[in-house]
PDB file of C-alpha atoms in Angstrom:
ATOM      1  CA  VAL Y   1     -49.327 -21.008  29.020  1.00  0.00           C
ATOM      2  CA  LEU Y   2     -51.801 -22.675  26.390  1.00  0.00           C
ATOM      3  CA  LEU Y   3     -49.923 -26.273  27.017  1.00  0.00           C
ATOM      4  CA  ASP Y   4     -49.785 -25.708  30.708  1.00  0.00           C
ATOM      5  CA  SER Y   5     -53.035 -28.130  31.321  1.00  0.00           C
ATOM      6  CA  LEU Y   6     -51.514 -30.604  29.132  1.00  0.00           C
ATOM      7  CA  MET Y   7     -48.103 -30.718  30.807  1.00  0.00           C
ATOM      8  CA  HIS Y   8     -49.905 -31.101  34.163  1.00  0.00           C
ATOM      9  CA  LYS Y   9     -51.015 -34.446  33.102  1.00  0.00           C
ATOM     10  CA  ILE Y  10     -47.294 -35.584  33.421  1.00  0.00           C
ATOM     11  CA  GLY Y  11     -46.417 -33.639  36.438  1.00  0.00           C
ATOM     12  CA  LEU Y  12     -44.622 -30.528  34.620  1.00  0.00           C
ATOM     13  CA  HIS Y  13     -45.966 -27.226  34.029  1.00  0.00           C
ATOM     14  CA  GLY Y  14     -46.157 -25.170  30.661  1.00  0.00           C
ATOM     15  CA  GLN Y  15     -42.613 -23.658  31.355  1.00  0.00           C
ATOM     16  CA  ALA Y  16     -40.819 -26.930  30.666  1.00  0.00           C
ATOM     17  CA  LEU Y  17     -41.531 -26.544  27.524  1.00  0.00           C
ATOM     18  CA  ILE Y  18     -39.026 -23.204  27.175  1.00  0.00           C
ATOM     19  CA  PRO Y  19     -35.641 -25.157  27.871  1.00  0.00           C
ATOM     20  CA  MET Y  20     -36.906 -28.355  25.950  1.00  0.00           C
ATOM     21  CA  LEU Y  21     -37.156 -25.919  23.023  1.00  0.00           C
ATOM     22  CA  VAL Y  22     -34.026 -24.713  23.651  1.00  0.00           C
ATOM     23  CA  SER Y  23     -32.248 -27.713  23.808  1.00  0.00           C
ATOM     24  CA  MET Y  24     -33.266 -28.554  20.397  1.00  0.00           C
ATOM     25  CA  GLY Y  25     -30.730 -26.444  19.310  1.00  0.00           C
ATOM     26  CA  CYS Y  26     -28.265 -27.143  21.910  1.00  0.00           C
ATOM     27  CA  ASN Y  27     -28.441 -29.024  25.117  1.00  0.00           C
ATOM     28  CA  VAL Y  28     -26.219 -26.464  27.260  1.00  0.00           C
ATOM     29  CA  PRO Y  29     -28.361 -23.507  27.531  1.00  0.00           C
ATOM     30  CA  GLY Y  30     -31.329 -26.018  27.444  1.00  0.00           C
ATOM     31  CA  ILE Y  31     -29.859 -26.733  30.839  1.00  0.00           C
ATOM     32  CA  LEU Y  32     -29.358 -23.406  31.875  1.00  0.00           C
ATOM     33  CA  ALA Y  33     -32.852 -22.492  30.561  1.00  0.00           C
ATOM     34  CA  THR Y  34     -34.427 -24.616  33.121  1.00  0.00           C
ATOM     35  CA  ARG Y  35     -33.560 -21.558  35.645  1.00  0.00           C
ATOM     36  CA  VAL Y  36     -37.249 -20.138  34.902  1.00  0.00           C
ATOM     37  CA  ILE Y  37     -38.881 -23.283  36.441  1.00  0.00           C
ATOM     38  CA  GLU Y  38     -39.589 -22.540  40.332  1.00  0.00           C
ATOM     39  CA  SER Y  39     -39.607 -26.126  41.676  1.00  0.00           C
ATOM     40  CA  ARG Y  40     -36.087 -28.149  41.745  1.00  0.00           C
ATOM     41  CA  ARG Y  41     -37.836 -30.889  41.469  1.00  0.00           C
ATOM     42  CA  GLU Y  42     -38.934 -30.003  38.073  1.00  0.00           C
ATOM     43  CA  LYS Y  43     -35.790 -28.665  37.242  1.00  0.00           C
ATOM     44  CA  LEU Y  44     -34.341 -32.027  37.166  1.00  0.00           C
ATOM     45  CA  ILE Y  45     -37.115 -34.139  35.948  1.00  0.00           C
ATOM     46  CA  VAL Y  46     -37.029 -31.704  32.432  1.00  0.00           C
ATOM     47  CA  ALA Y  47     -33.047 -31.559  32.705  1.00  0.00           C
ATOM     48  CA  THR Y  48     -33.233 -35.701  32.526  1.00  0.00           C
ATOM     49  CA  ILE Y  49     -35.515 -35.243  29.609  1.00  0.00           C
ATOM     50  CA  ILE Y  50     -33.408 -33.178  27.890  1.00  0.00           C
ATOM     51  CA  ILE Y  51     -30.352 -35.170  28.232  1.00  0.00           C
ATOM     52  CA  MET Y  52     -32.472 -38.621  27.415  1.00  0.00           C
ATOM     53  CA  ALA Y  53     -34.922 -37.710  24.741  1.00  0.00           C
ATOM     54  CA  VAL Y  54     -34.472 -34.008  23.354  1.00  0.00           C
ATOM     55  CA  PRO Y  55     -31.945 -34.116  20.190  1.00  0.00           C
ATOM     56  CA  CYS Y  56     -30.097 -31.484  20.206  1.00  0.00           C
ATOM     57  CA  THR Y  57     -29.052 -30.399  16.357  1.00  0.00           C
ATOM     58  CA  ALA Y  58     -25.683 -32.644  16.639  1.00  0.00           C
ATOM     59  CA  GLN Y  59     -27.755 -35.282  17.348  1.00  0.00           C
ATOM     60  CA  MET Y  60     -30.362 -34.547  14.809  1.00  0.00           C
ATOM     61  CA  ALA Y  61     -27.361 -34.614  12.663  1.00  0.00           C
ATOM     62  CA  ILE Y  62     -26.269 -38.086  13.355  1.00  0.00           C
ATOM     63  CA  ILE Y  63     -30.027 -39.434  12.723  1.00  0.00           C
ATOM     64  CA  VAL Y  64     -30.263 -37.445   9.770  1.00  0.00           C
ATOM     65  CA  GLY Y  65     -26.842 -37.892   8.372  1.00  0.00           C
ATOM     66  CA  THR Y  66     -26.801 -42.070   9.127  1.00  0.00           C
ATOM     67  CA  VAL Y  67     -30.630 -43.805   9.048  1.00  0.00           C
ATOM     68  CA  GLY Y  68     -32.294 -40.775   7.211  1.00  0.00           C
ATOM     69  CA  ASN Y  69     -29.549 -40.780   4.396  1.00  0.00           C
ATOM     70  CA  PHE Y  70     -29.282 -44.593   3.931  1.00  0.00           C
ATOM     71  CA  GLY Y  71     -32.703 -45.782   5.373  1.00  0.00           C
ATOM     72  CA  GLY Y  72     -35.052 -42.982   4.233  1.00  0.00           C
ATOM     73  CA  VAL Y  73     -37.464 -40.896   6.548  1.00  0.00           C
ATOM     74  CA  ILE Y  74     -39.569 -43.522   7.669  1.00  0.00           C
ATOM     75  CA  TYR Y  75     -36.599 -44.516  10.053  1.00  0.00           C
ATOM     76  CA  VAL Y  76     -35.961 -41.030  11.348  1.00  0.00           C
ATOM     77  CA  ALA Y  77     -39.654 -40.773  12.075  1.00  0.00           C
ATOM     78  CA  ALA Y  78     -39.168 -44.060  14.031  1.00  0.00           C
ATOM     79  CA  ILE Y  79     -36.819 -42.730  16.185  1.00  0.00           C
ATOM     80  CA  LEU Y  80     -38.471 -39.547  16.614  1.00  0.00           C
ATOM     81  CA  LEU Y  81     -41.471 -41.197  18.041  1.00  0.00           C
ATOM     82  CA  ILE Y  82     -39.538 -43.251  20.343  1.00  0.00           C
ATOM     83  CA  LEU Y  83     -37.714 -39.926  21.636  1.00  0.00           C
ATOM     84  CA  LEU Y  84     -41.558 -38.319  21.760  1.00  0.00           C
ATOM     85  CA  ALA Y  85     -42.389 -41.647  23.818  1.00  0.00           C
ATOM     86  CA  LEU Y  86     -39.617 -41.428  26.113  1.00  0.00           C
ATOM     87  CA  VAL Y  87     -40.349 -37.872  26.990  1.00  0.00           C
ATOM     88  CA  VAL Y  88     -43.675 -38.743  28.114  1.00  0.00           C
ATOM     89  CA  LEU Y  89     -42.530 -41.907  30.061  1.00  0.00           C
ATOM     90  CA  LEU Y  90     -39.568 -40.211  31.960  1.00  0.00           C
ATOM     91  CA  ALA Y  91     -41.675 -37.073  32.851  1.00  0.00           C
ATOM     92  CA  LEU Y  92     -44.870 -39.976  34.087  1.00  0.00           C
ATOM     93  CA  LEU Y  93     -42.063 -42.093  36.102  1.00  0.00           C
ATOM     94  CA  MET Y  94     -40.005 -39.447  37.844  1.00  0.00           C
ATOM     95  CA  HIS Y  95     -43.287 -37.491  38.700  1.00  0.00           C
ATOM     96  CA  LYS Y  96     -44.127 -40.903  40.519  1.00  0.00           C
ATOM     97  CA  ALA Y  97     -40.469 -41.376  42.070  1.00  0.00           C
ATOM     98  CA  ILE Y  98     -39.693 -37.671  43.253  1.00  0.00           C
ATOM     99  CA  LYS Y  99     -41.094 -36.200  45.786  1.00  0.00           C
ATOM    100  CA  PHE Y 100     -43.497 -33.269  45.045  1.00  0.00           C
ATOM    101  CA  GLU Y 101     -42.933 -29.492  45.550  1.00  0.00           C
ATOM    102  CA  PRO Y 102     -45.689 -27.335  45.530  1.00  0.00           C
ATOM    103  CA  GLY Y 103     -44.827 -24.613  42.728  1.00  0.00           C
ATOM    104  CA  SER Y 104     -46.797 -21.521  41.355  1.00  0.00           C
ATOM    105  CA  LEU Y 105     -50.323 -22.057  40.426  1.00  0.00           C
ATOM    106  CA  MET Y 106     -50.555 -19.166  37.798  1.00  0.00           C
ATOM    107  CA  ILE Y 107     -48.439 -18.290  35.003  1.00  0.00           C
ATOM    108  CA  GLU Y 108     -47.929 -14.718  34.289  1.00  0.00           C
ATOM    109  CA  ILE Y 109     -48.514 -13.288  30.412  1.00  0.00           C
ATOM    110  CA  PRO Y 110     -45.782 -10.815  29.949  1.00  0.00           C
ATOM    111  CA  ASP Y 111     -46.635  -7.675  28.067  1.00  0.00           C
ATOM    112  CA  LEU Y 112     -45.671  -7.822  24.379  1.00  0.00           C
ATOM    113  CA  ALA Y 113     -43.544  -5.195  22.963  1.00  0.00           C
ATOM    114  CA  ILE Y 114     -40.741  -4.643  20.859  1.00  0.00           C
ATOM    115  CA  PRO Y 115     -37.526  -5.966  22.185  1.00  0.00           C
ATOM    116  CA  ARG Y 116     -34.685  -2.888  22.324  1.00  0.00           C
ATOM    117  CA  PRO Y 117     -31.426  -3.221  20.894  1.00  0.00           C
ATOM    118  CA  ASP Y 118     -29.270  -3.040  23.639  1.00  0.00           C
ATOM    119  CA  ASN Y 119     -31.177  -5.209  25.764  1.00  0.00           C
ATOM    120  CA  VAL Y 120     -30.873  -7.976  23.038  1.00  0.00           C
ATOM    121  CA  PHE Y 121     -27.383  -7.216  22.445  1.00  0.00           C
ATOM    122  CA  ARG Y 122     -26.603  -7.292  26.363  1.00  0.00           C
ATOM    123  CA  LYS Y 123     -28.572 -10.990  27.036  1.00  0.00           C
ATOM    124  CA  THR Y 124     -26.970 -12.397  23.979  1.00  0.00           C
ATOM    125  CA  TYR Y 125     -23.401 -11.279  25.272  1.00  0.00           C
ATOM    126  CA  MET Y 126     -24.412 -12.571  28.556  1.00  0.00           C
ATOM    127  CA  ARG Y 127     -25.577 -15.823  27.477  1.00  0.00           C
ATOM    128  CA  VAL Y 128     -22.670 -15.953  24.914  1.00  0.00           C
ATOM    129  CA  LYS Y 129     -20.227 -15.661  27.579  1.00  0.00           C
ATOM    130  CA  GLU Y 130     -21.544 -18.194  29.631  1.00  0.00           C
ATOM    131  CA  PHE Y 131     -21.901 -20.659  27.159  1.00  0.00           C
ATOM    132  CA  PHE Y 132     -17.735 -20.482  26.578  1.00  0.00           C
ATOM    133  CA  LEU Y 133     -17.002 -20.396  29.703  1.00  0.00           C
ATOM    134  CA  ILE Y 134     -18.403 -23.605  30.165  1.00  0.00           C
ATOM    135  CA  ALA Y 135     -17.870 -25.328  27.088  1.00  0.00           C
ATOM    136  CA  PHE Y 136     -14.540 -24.297  25.562  1.00  0.00           C
ATOM    137  CA  PRO Y 137     -12.588 -25.183  28.473  1.00  0.00           C
ATOM    138  CA  ILE Y 138     -14.255 -28.801  28.355  1.00  0.00           C
ATOM    139  CA  LEU Y 139     -13.773 -28.998  24.724  1.00  0.00           C
ATOM    140  CA  LEU Y 140     -10.302 -28.133  24.498  1.00  0.00           C
ATOM    141  CA  VAL Y 141      -9.147 -30.393  26.884  1.00  0.00           C
ATOM    142  CA  GLY Y 142     -11.406 -33.131  26.220  1.00  0.00           C
ATOM    143  CA  SER Y 143     -10.377 -32.718  22.654  1.00  0.00           C
ATOM    144  CA  LEU Y 144      -6.405 -32.819  23.963  1.00  0.00           C
ATOM    145  CA  GLY Y 145      -7.204 -36.221  25.730  1.00  0.00           C
ATOM    146  CA  LEU Y 146      -9.170 -37.968  23.099  1.00  0.00           C
ATOM    147  CA  GLU Y 147      -6.473 -36.901  20.504  1.00  0.00           C
ATOM    148  CA  ILE Y 148      -3.494 -38.538  23.066  1.00  0.00           C
ATOM    149  CA  LEU Y 149      -5.613 -41.745  23.866  1.00  0.00           C
ATOM    150  CA  SER Y 150      -5.889 -42.152  19.818  1.00  0.00           C
ATOM    151  CA  ALA Y 151      -2.195 -41.366  18.536  1.00  0.00           C
ATOM    152  CA  TYR Y 152      -0.934 -43.720  21.140  1.00  0.00           C
ATOM    153  CA  GLY Y 153      -3.543 -46.360  20.276  1.00  0.00           C
ATOM    154  CA  ILE Y 154      -5.446 -46.607  23.413  1.00  0.00           C
ATOM    155  CA  LEU Y 155      -8.513 -46.461  21.848  1.00  0.00           C
ATOM    156  CA  GLU Y 156      -7.657 -49.143  19.320  1.00  0.00           C
ATOM    157  CA  ALA Y 157      -6.864 -51.252  22.012  1.00  0.00           C
ATOM    158  CA  ILE Y 158     -10.291 -51.422  23.336  1.00  0.00           C
ATOM    159  CA  VAL Y 159     -11.663 -52.489  20.026  1.00  0.00           C
ATOM    160  CA  GLU Y 160     -11.605 -56.395  20.353  1.00  0.00           C
ATOM    161  CA  PRO Y 161     -12.022 -56.783  24.142  1.00  0.00           C
ATOM    162  CA  MET Y 162     -15.246 -54.360  23.686  1.00  0.00           C
ATOM    163  CA  ALA Y 163     -16.612 -56.370  20.640  1.00  0.00           C
ATOM    164  CA  PHE Y 164     -18.837 -59.024  22.578  1.00  0.00           C
ATOM    165  CA  PHE Y 165     -20.825 -55.759  23.632  1.00  0.00           C
ATOM    166  CA  THR Y 166     -20.467 -53.972  20.094  1.00  0.00           C
ATOM    167  CA  GLU Y 167     -21.052 -56.865  18.323  1.00  0.00           C
ATOM    168  CA  GLY Y 168     -22.827 -59.328  19.937  1.00  0.00           C
ATOM    169  CA  PHE Y 169     -25.494 -57.198  21.901  1.00  0.00           C
ATOM    170  CA  LEU Y 170     -25.690 -53.816  19.958  1.00  0.00           C
ATOM    171  CA  GLY Y 171     -25.141 -56.014  16.494  1.00  0.00           C
ATOM    172  CA  LEU Y 172     -22.598 -52.960  15.211  1.00  0.00           C
ATOM    173  CA  PRO Y 173     -19.149 -53.463  13.806  1.00  0.00           C
ATOM    174  CA  ALA Y 174     -16.494 -53.606  17.069  1.00  0.00           C
ATOM    175  CA  ILE Y 175     -14.614 -50.517  15.660  1.00  0.00           C
ATOM    176  CA  ILE Y 176     -17.643 -48.335  16.539  1.00  0.00           C
ATOM    177  CA  ILE Y 177     -17.165 -48.195  20.199  1.00  0.00           C
ATOM    178  CA  ILE Y 178     -14.289 -45.164  19.244  1.00  0.00           C
ATOM    179  CA  ALA Y 179     -16.748 -43.157  17.443  1.00  0.00           C
ATOM    180  CA  LEU Y 180     -19.401 -43.796  20.851  1.00  0.00           C
ATOM    181  CA  ILE Y 181     -16.550 -42.543  22.880  1.00  0.00           C
ATOM    182  CA  PHE Y 182     -15.526 -39.900  20.627  1.00  0.00           C
ATOM    183  CA  GLY Y 183     -19.656 -38.908  21.131  1.00  0.00           C
ATOM    184  CA  ILE Y 184     -18.691 -38.372  24.782  1.00  0.00           C
ATOM    185  CA  LEU Y 185     -16.851 -35.089  23.474  1.00  0.00           C
ATOM    186  CA  ARG Y 186     -19.060 -33.847  20.482  1.00  0.00           C
ATOM    187  CA  LYS Y 187     -21.694 -35.615  19.269  1.00  0.00           C
ATOM    188  CA  GLU Y 188     -21.257 -35.068  15.374  1.00  0.00           C
ATOM    189  CA  MET Y 189     -17.799 -36.029  15.925  1.00  0.00           C
ATOM    190  CA  SER Y 190     -19.000 -39.858  16.204  1.00  0.00           C
ATOM    191  CA  PHE Y 191     -20.461 -39.132  12.530  1.00  0.00           C
ATOM    192  CA  GLN Y 192     -17.972 -38.168  10.994  1.00  0.00           C
ATOM    193  CA  LEU Y 193     -15.238 -40.518  13.100  1.00  0.00           C
ATOM    194  CA  LEU Y 194     -17.292 -43.339  11.063  1.00  0.00           C
ATOM    195  CA  ILE Y 195     -15.862 -42.272   7.687  1.00  0.00           C
ATOM    196  CA  VAL Y 196     -12.210 -42.162   8.975  1.00  0.00           C
ATOM    197  CA  LEU Y 197     -12.309 -45.675  10.880  1.00  0.00           C
ATOM    198  CA  PHE Y 198     -13.995 -47.317   8.080  1.00  0.00           C
ATOM    199  CA  GLY Y 199     -12.035 -45.472   4.983  1.00  0.00           C
ATOM    200  CA  THR Y 200     -14.671 -44.795   3.066  1.00  0.00           C
ATOM    201  CA  ALA Y 201     -17.505 -42.222   2.667  1.00  0.00           C
ATOM    202  CA  ASP Y 202     -19.756 -44.708   1.391  1.00  0.00           C
ATOM    203  CA  LEU Y 203     -21.258 -46.297   4.791  1.00  0.00           C
ATOM    204  CA  ALA Y 204     -23.656 -48.235   3.099  1.00  0.00           C
ATOM    205  CA  SER Y 205     -21.091 -50.965   1.633  1.00  0.00           C
ATOM    206  CA  VAL Y 206     -19.700 -51.344   5.440  1.00  0.00           C
ATOM    207  CA  MET Y 207     -22.893 -50.914   7.853  1.00  0.00           C
ATOM    208  CA  THR Y 208     -26.576 -51.871   6.961  1.00  0.00           C
ATOM    209  CA  VAL Y 209     -29.663 -49.745   7.643  1.00  0.00           C
ATOM    210  CA  ASN Y 210     -30.739 -51.922  10.666  1.00  0.00           C
ATOM    211  CA  GLN Y 211     -27.323 -51.020  12.085  1.00  0.00           C
ATOM    212  CA  PHE Y 212     -27.468 -47.254  10.909  1.00  0.00           C
ATOM    213  CA  PHE Y 213     -30.819 -47.422  13.249  1.00  0.00           C
ATOM    214  CA  VAL Y 214     -29.248 -48.851  15.969  1.00  0.00           C
ATOM    215  CA  PHE Y 215     -26.450 -46.498  16.035  1.00  0.00           C
ATOM    216  CA  ALA Y 216     -28.710 -43.161  15.506  1.00  0.00           C
ATOM    217  CA  LEU Y 217     -30.928 -44.606  18.347  1.00  0.00           C
ATOM    218  CA  ILE Y 218     -28.086 -45.111  20.636  1.00  0.00           C
ATOM    219  CA  MET Y 219     -26.053 -41.622  20.244  1.00  0.00           C
ATOM    220  CA  ALA Y 220     -29.772 -39.996  20.519  1.00  0.00           C
ATOM    221  CA  THR Y 221     -30.041 -41.042  23.746  1.00  0.00           C
ATOM    222  CA  PHE Y 222     -26.320 -41.469  25.066  1.00  0.00           C
ATOM    223  CA  MET Y 223     -25.069 -39.850  27.684  1.00  0.00           C
ATOM    224  CA  PRO Y 224     -24.990 -35.929  27.435  1.00  0.00           C
ATOM    225  CA  CYS Y 225     -21.309 -34.457  25.533  1.00  0.00           C
ATOM    226  CA  LEU Y 226     -18.975 -33.045  28.260  1.00  0.00           C
ATOM    227  CA  SER Y 227     -20.216 -29.512  27.917  1.00  0.00           C
ATOM    228  CA  THR Y 228     -23.591 -30.682  28.526  1.00  0.00           C
ATOM    229  CA  LEU Y 229     -22.407 -32.526  31.827  1.00  0.00           C
ATOM    230  CA  ALA Y 230     -20.474 -29.333  32.770  1.00  0.00           C
ATOM    231  CA  ALA Y 231     -23.502 -27.112  32.657  1.00  0.00           C
ATOM    232  CA  MET Y 232     -25.496 -30.057  34.736  1.00  0.00           C
ATOM    233  CA  ILE Y 233     -22.703 -30.226  37.495  1.00  0.00           C
ATOM    234  CA  ARG Y 234     -23.090 -26.351  37.486  1.00  0.00           C
ATOM    235  CA  GLU Y 235     -26.697 -26.070  38.003  1.00  0.00           C
ATOM    236  CA  TYR Y 236     -27.397 -29.442  39.633  1.00  0.00           C
ATOM    237  CA  GLY Y 237     -24.274 -30.728  41.530  1.00  0.00           C
ATOM    238  CA  VAL Y 238     -22.332 -33.715  40.653  1.00  0.00           C
ATOM    239  CA  LYS Y 239     -24.144 -36.448  42.854  1.00  0.00           C
ATOM    240  CA  ASP Y 240     -27.549 -35.539  40.527  1.00  0.00           C
ATOM    241  CA  SER Y 241     -25.386 -35.227  36.830  1.00  0.00           C
ATOM    242  CA  LEU Y 242     -23.601 -38.513  37.603  1.00  0.00           C
ATOM    243  CA  LYS Y 243     -27.575 -40.220  38.251  1.00  0.00           C
ATOM    244  CA  VAL Y 244     -28.620 -38.710  35.261  1.00  0.00           C
ATOM    245  CA  THR Y 245     -25.677 -39.416  33.328  1.00  0.00           C
ATOM    246  CA  ILE Y 246     -25.155 -43.207  34.273  1.00  0.00           C
ATOM    247  CA  ALA Y 247     -29.004 -43.829  33.898  1.00  0.00           C
ATOM    248  CA  SER Y 248     -28.749 -42.027  29.820  1.00  0.00           C
ATOM    249  CA  ILE Y 249     -26.364 -44.467  29.127  1.00  0.00           C
ATOM    250  CA  ALA Y 250     -27.910 -47.222  30.581  1.00  0.00           C
ATOM    251  CA  LEU Y 251     -30.820 -46.674  28.572  1.00  0.00           C
ATOM    252  CA  ALA Y 252     -28.879 -45.754  25.041  1.00  0.00           C
ATOM    253  CA  PHE Y 253     -27.656 -49.051  25.466  1.00  0.00           C
ATOM    254  CA  SER Y 254     -30.550 -51.115  26.433  1.00  0.00           C
ATOM    255  CA  LEU Y 255     -32.645 -49.069  23.853  1.00  0.00           C
ATOM    256  CA  GLY Y 256     -29.678 -50.075  21.212  1.00  0.00           C
ATOM    257  CA  GLY Y 257     -29.676 -53.720  21.999  1.00  0.00           C
ATOM    258  CA  LEU Y 258     -33.666 -54.002  22.151  1.00  0.00           C
ATOM    259  CA  ALA Y 259     -33.847 -52.206  18.594  1.00  0.00           C
ATOM    260  CA  ASN Y 260     -31.099 -54.774  17.836  1.00  0.00           C
ATOM    261  CA  PHE Y 261     -32.619 -57.803  18.864  1.00  0.00           C
ATOM    262  CA  LEU Y 262     -36.215 -56.807  17.450  1.00  0.00           C
ATOM    263  CA  LEU Y 263     -35.035 -55.895  13.956  1.00  0.00           C
ATOM    264  CA  THR Y 264     -32.654 -59.118  13.417  1.00  0.00           C
ATOM    265  CA  HIS Y 265     -34.961 -61.573  14.722  1.00  0.00           C
ATOM    266  CA  VAL Y 266     -38.955 -60.121  14.972  1.00  0.00           C
ATOM    267  CA  LEU Y 267     -39.052 -57.667  12.106  1.00  0.00           C
TER     268      LEU Y 267
END
């Protein structure tokens, strides 16, 4: 309510903050939380912002564990400022691009009351159940699929053909393409996989701070994990979900390429 007038400047209502805050824990319940927004137009704008610019705990683990650990807090702050700028920019662009739907002119402030334990338990059970019904099957099937591809060397086979992109455009070691692919399943897995791929926990010996920054920036804006994509499809349909996914991939790699260019040739 207090930030409603400020959110209007970027074409949203104050209620849009609730899904964004929830998404800082996990994007899946954040997407589901967009149900509190009345307008489908605003729901889609918020969902796009969540996917592209609101880091979940897994993405924050990558940011802090890579560039934060090896580069310092300034690099982490830089990524968070970029994400904040993306929130504003995406909201403004989509506000101009998507046809306006009139929404409610007021927000009702609910009565403050001590939560009843049975209500808390019931709502928690419903939300946890819904999360597992959406996320667990996707994670299981996705994990099996990626393990099969890895076991038969299919993932390793794409390293060299994609080297022109990972090394040439992004300035990253060619083998990182495998970590990016695994990040589609679970974001934190891509960070853990770096140690496996390079065969050392001392990642500073195989990557520079600039490379950590590019990698963390890509993973912070890269396509949603499969669980989040499943939640998106359930809430918004296949067409809109694929549009947001493709746009997030394009944005992530564009930012990665731009960051590599600036860090290498300008800064």
